[in-house]
Short mmCIF file of C-alpha atoms in Angstrom, two decimals:
data_model
loop_
_atom_site.label_atom_id
_atom_site.label_comp_id
_atom_site.label_asym_id
_atom_site.label_seq_id
_atom_site.Cartn_x
_atom_site.Cartn_y
_atom_site.Cartn_z
CA MET A 1 -13.28 4.48 15.14
CA ASN A 2 -14.29 0.84 14.85
CA GLN A 3 -11.80 -1.96 14.33
CA SER A 4 -12.70 -2.70 10.69
CA LYS A 5 -12.20 0.94 9.62
CA LEU A 6 -8.87 1.02 11.46
CA ARG A 7 -7.77 -2.18 9.71
CA GLY A 8 -8.85 -0.71 6.35
CA LEU A 9 -6.79 2.42 6.99
CA GLY A 10 -3.85 0.24 8.05
CA TRP A 11 -3.98 -1.76 4.82
CA ALA A 12 -4.24 1.47 2.81
CA LEU A 13 -1.17 2.81 4.62
CA ILE A 14 0.74 -0.43 3.97
CA ILE A 15 -0.16 -0.32 0.26
CA MET A 16 0.84 3.34 -0.05
CA VAL A 17 4.19 2.78 1.68
CA LEU A 18 4.94 -0.29 -0.44
CA ALA A 19 4.08 1.64 -3.62
CA ILE A 20 6.52 4.42 -2.71
CA GLU A 21 9.21 1.93 -1.72
CA GLY A 22 8.63 -0.06 -4.89
CA LEU A 23 9.14 3.01 -7.04
CA GLY A 24 12.28 3.82 -5.07
CA VAL A 25 13.69 0.33 -5.46
CA PHE A 26 13.04 0.33 -9.20
CA TRP A 27 14.73 3.74 -9.50
CA VAL A 28 17.78 2.55 -7.54
CA THR A 29 17.87 -0.68 -9.59
CA TRP A 30 17.85 1.26 -12.83
CA ASN A 31 20.63 3.54 -11.59
CA SER A 32 22.63 0.48 -10.48
CA ILE A 33 22.31 -1.07 -13.94
CA VAL A 34 23.41 2.16 -15.62
CA SER A 35 26.32 2.51 -13.18
CA ALA A 36 27.42 -1.11 -13.69
CA VAL A 37 27.38 -0.73 -17.47
CA THR A 38 29.17 2.62 -17.32
CA ASP A 39 31.84 1.28 -14.94
CA ALA A 40 32.37 -1.81 -17.08
CA GLN A 41 33.09 0.43 -20.09
CA ASN A 42 35.34 2.88 -18.23
CA PRO A 43 38.90 2.61 -19.61
CA ALA A 44 40.34 3.98 -16.36
CA LEU A 45 39.17 0.80 -14.60
CA ASP A 46 40.99 -1.66 -16.90
CA GLU A 47 43.06 -3.00 -14.03
CA ASN A 48 40.03 -3.73 -11.82
CA ARG A 49 37.44 -4.39 -14.54
CA SER A 50 36.58 -7.93 -13.41
CA MET A 51 36.08 -6.82 -9.79
CA VAL A 52 33.89 -3.88 -10.84
CA THR A 53 31.85 -6.14 -13.13
CA VAL A 54 31.27 -8.77 -10.43
CA GLN A 55 30.29 -6.13 -7.88
CA GLY A 56 27.95 -4.47 -10.38
CA ILE A 57 26.25 -7.75 -11.24
CA ALA A 58 25.89 -8.67 -7.56
CA LEU A 59 24.38 -5.27 -6.75
CA VAL A 60 21.93 -5.45 -9.65
CA LEU A 61 20.84 -8.99 -8.73
CA THR A 62 20.33 -7.96 -5.11
CA MET A 63 18.26 -4.97 -6.17
CA LEU A 64 16.16 -7.13 -8.51
CA LEU A 65 15.46 -9.58 -5.67
CA ALA A 66 14.47 -6.69 -3.40
CA ALA A 67 12.17 -5.31 -6.10
CA LEU A 68 10.57 -8.73 -6.57
CA TRP A 69 10.05 -9.06 -2.82
CA ILE A 70 8.34 -5.66 -2.63
CA VAL A 71 6.13 -6.42 -5.65
CA ILE A 72 5.02 -9.76 -4.18
CA THR A 73 4.31 -8.12 -0.83
CA PHE A 74 2.43 -5.31 -2.60
CA VAL A 75 0.20 -7.78 -4.46
CA GLY A 76 -0.41 -9.72 -1.25
CA SER A 77 -1.31 -6.48 0.52
CA LEU A 78 -3.79 -5.58 -2.21
CA ARG A 79 -5.43 -8.95 -1.52
CA ARG A 80 -5.13 -8.38 2.25
CA ARG A 81 -3.31 -11.62 2.89
CA ASN A 82 -1.99 -12.16 6.41
CA TRP A 83 1.43 -13.27 5.15
CA ALA A 84 1.79 -9.90 3.40
CA ARG A 85 1.57 -8.13 6.74
CA SER A 86 4.48 -10.25 8.05
CA SER A 87 6.51 -9.66 4.90
CA HIS A 88 5.78 -5.93 5.11
CA LEU A 89 6.91 -5.88 8.75
CA THR A 90 10.22 -7.46 7.73
CA VAL A 91 10.67 -4.95 4.90
CA GLN A 92 10.01 -2.03 7.26
CA VAL A 93 12.49 -3.29 9.87
CA LEU A 94 15.12 -3.41 7.12
CA VAL A 95 14.12 0.07 5.90
CA VAL A 96 14.51 1.49 9.42
CA ALA A 97 17.93 -0.22 9.66
CA ALA A 98 18.95 1.29 6.31
CA ALA A 99 17.72 4.70 7.44
CA THR A 100 19.84 4.40 10.57
CA GLY A 101 22.91 3.67 8.46
CA VAL A 102 22.22 6.62 6.17
CA LEU A 103 21.66 8.97 9.11
CA GLN A 104 24.98 7.86 10.60
CA GLY A 105 26.71 9.05 7.44
CA ILE A 106 27.64 5.63 6.07
CA LEU A 107 26.12 6.47 2.68
CA GLY A 108 23.57 8.82 1.19
CA THR A 109 22.43 12.16 2.52
CA PRO A 110 20.50 12.90 5.71
CA LEU A 111 17.43 13.83 3.65
CA ILE A 112 17.33 10.30 2.21
CA GLY A 113 17.79 8.88 5.70
CA TRP A 114 14.89 10.88 7.11
CA GLY A 115 12.70 9.88 4.17
CA LEU A 116 13.50 6.21 4.73
CA LEU A 117 12.87 6.55 8.44
CA LEU A 118 9.51 8.23 7.81
CA LEU A 119 8.50 5.45 5.40
CA GLY A 120 9.64 2.78 7.85
CA VAL A 121 7.73 4.23 10.78
CA ALA A 122 4.61 4.77 8.65
CA GLY A 123 4.84 1.18 7.44
CA LEU A 124 5.22 -0.12 10.99
CA ALA A 125 2.18 1.94 12.03
CA GLY A 126 0.23 0.33 9.18
CA VAL A 127 1.16 -3.13 10.46
CA VAL A 128 0.01 -2.26 13.97
CA MET A 129 -3.27 -0.86 12.62
CA THR A 130 -4.01 -4.12 10.77
CA LEU A 131 -3.56 -6.39 13.77
CA PRO A 132 -6.75 -8.33 14.47
CA GLY A 133 -8.85 -7.14 17.39
CA LYS A 134 -10.00 -9.30 20.31
CA ALA A 135 -13.38 -10.03 18.73
CA GLN A 136 -11.75 -11.04 15.44
CA ARG A 137 -9.38 -13.41 17.28
CA GLU A 138 -12.33 -15.10 19.00
CA VAL A 139 -14.08 -15.61 15.66
CA ALA A 140 -10.89 -17.05 14.16
CA GLU A 141 -10.65 -19.63 16.99
#
């Protein structure tokens, strides 16, 4: 397989992984918003309401930033920008770290951990597939 086809497959893999992760982040963000609103209205939490509200807002803001990061990286990947590959690499390292935490039983179920690990490894493979070849480096210089 020639280098340009391999790079094309790598970009397609990156885009597919980012699309799946983007959907996942938006789903988790939505659930975080619903949970924050539900907890803020729970009468059993009257004593700790301010703490629950602050934590809920912080979680939702963090999830929104993560979603924005993935969307920007996704758009950059559609345009095959080099910076998108670096951003995607960073996202995948964090996904593998999250998968490790889930598989250790810190939170979530092992099925979620294995899914995250599979996505992370597939995303890392996509990054490796899009690395420029020797001939492309010589042309760039």
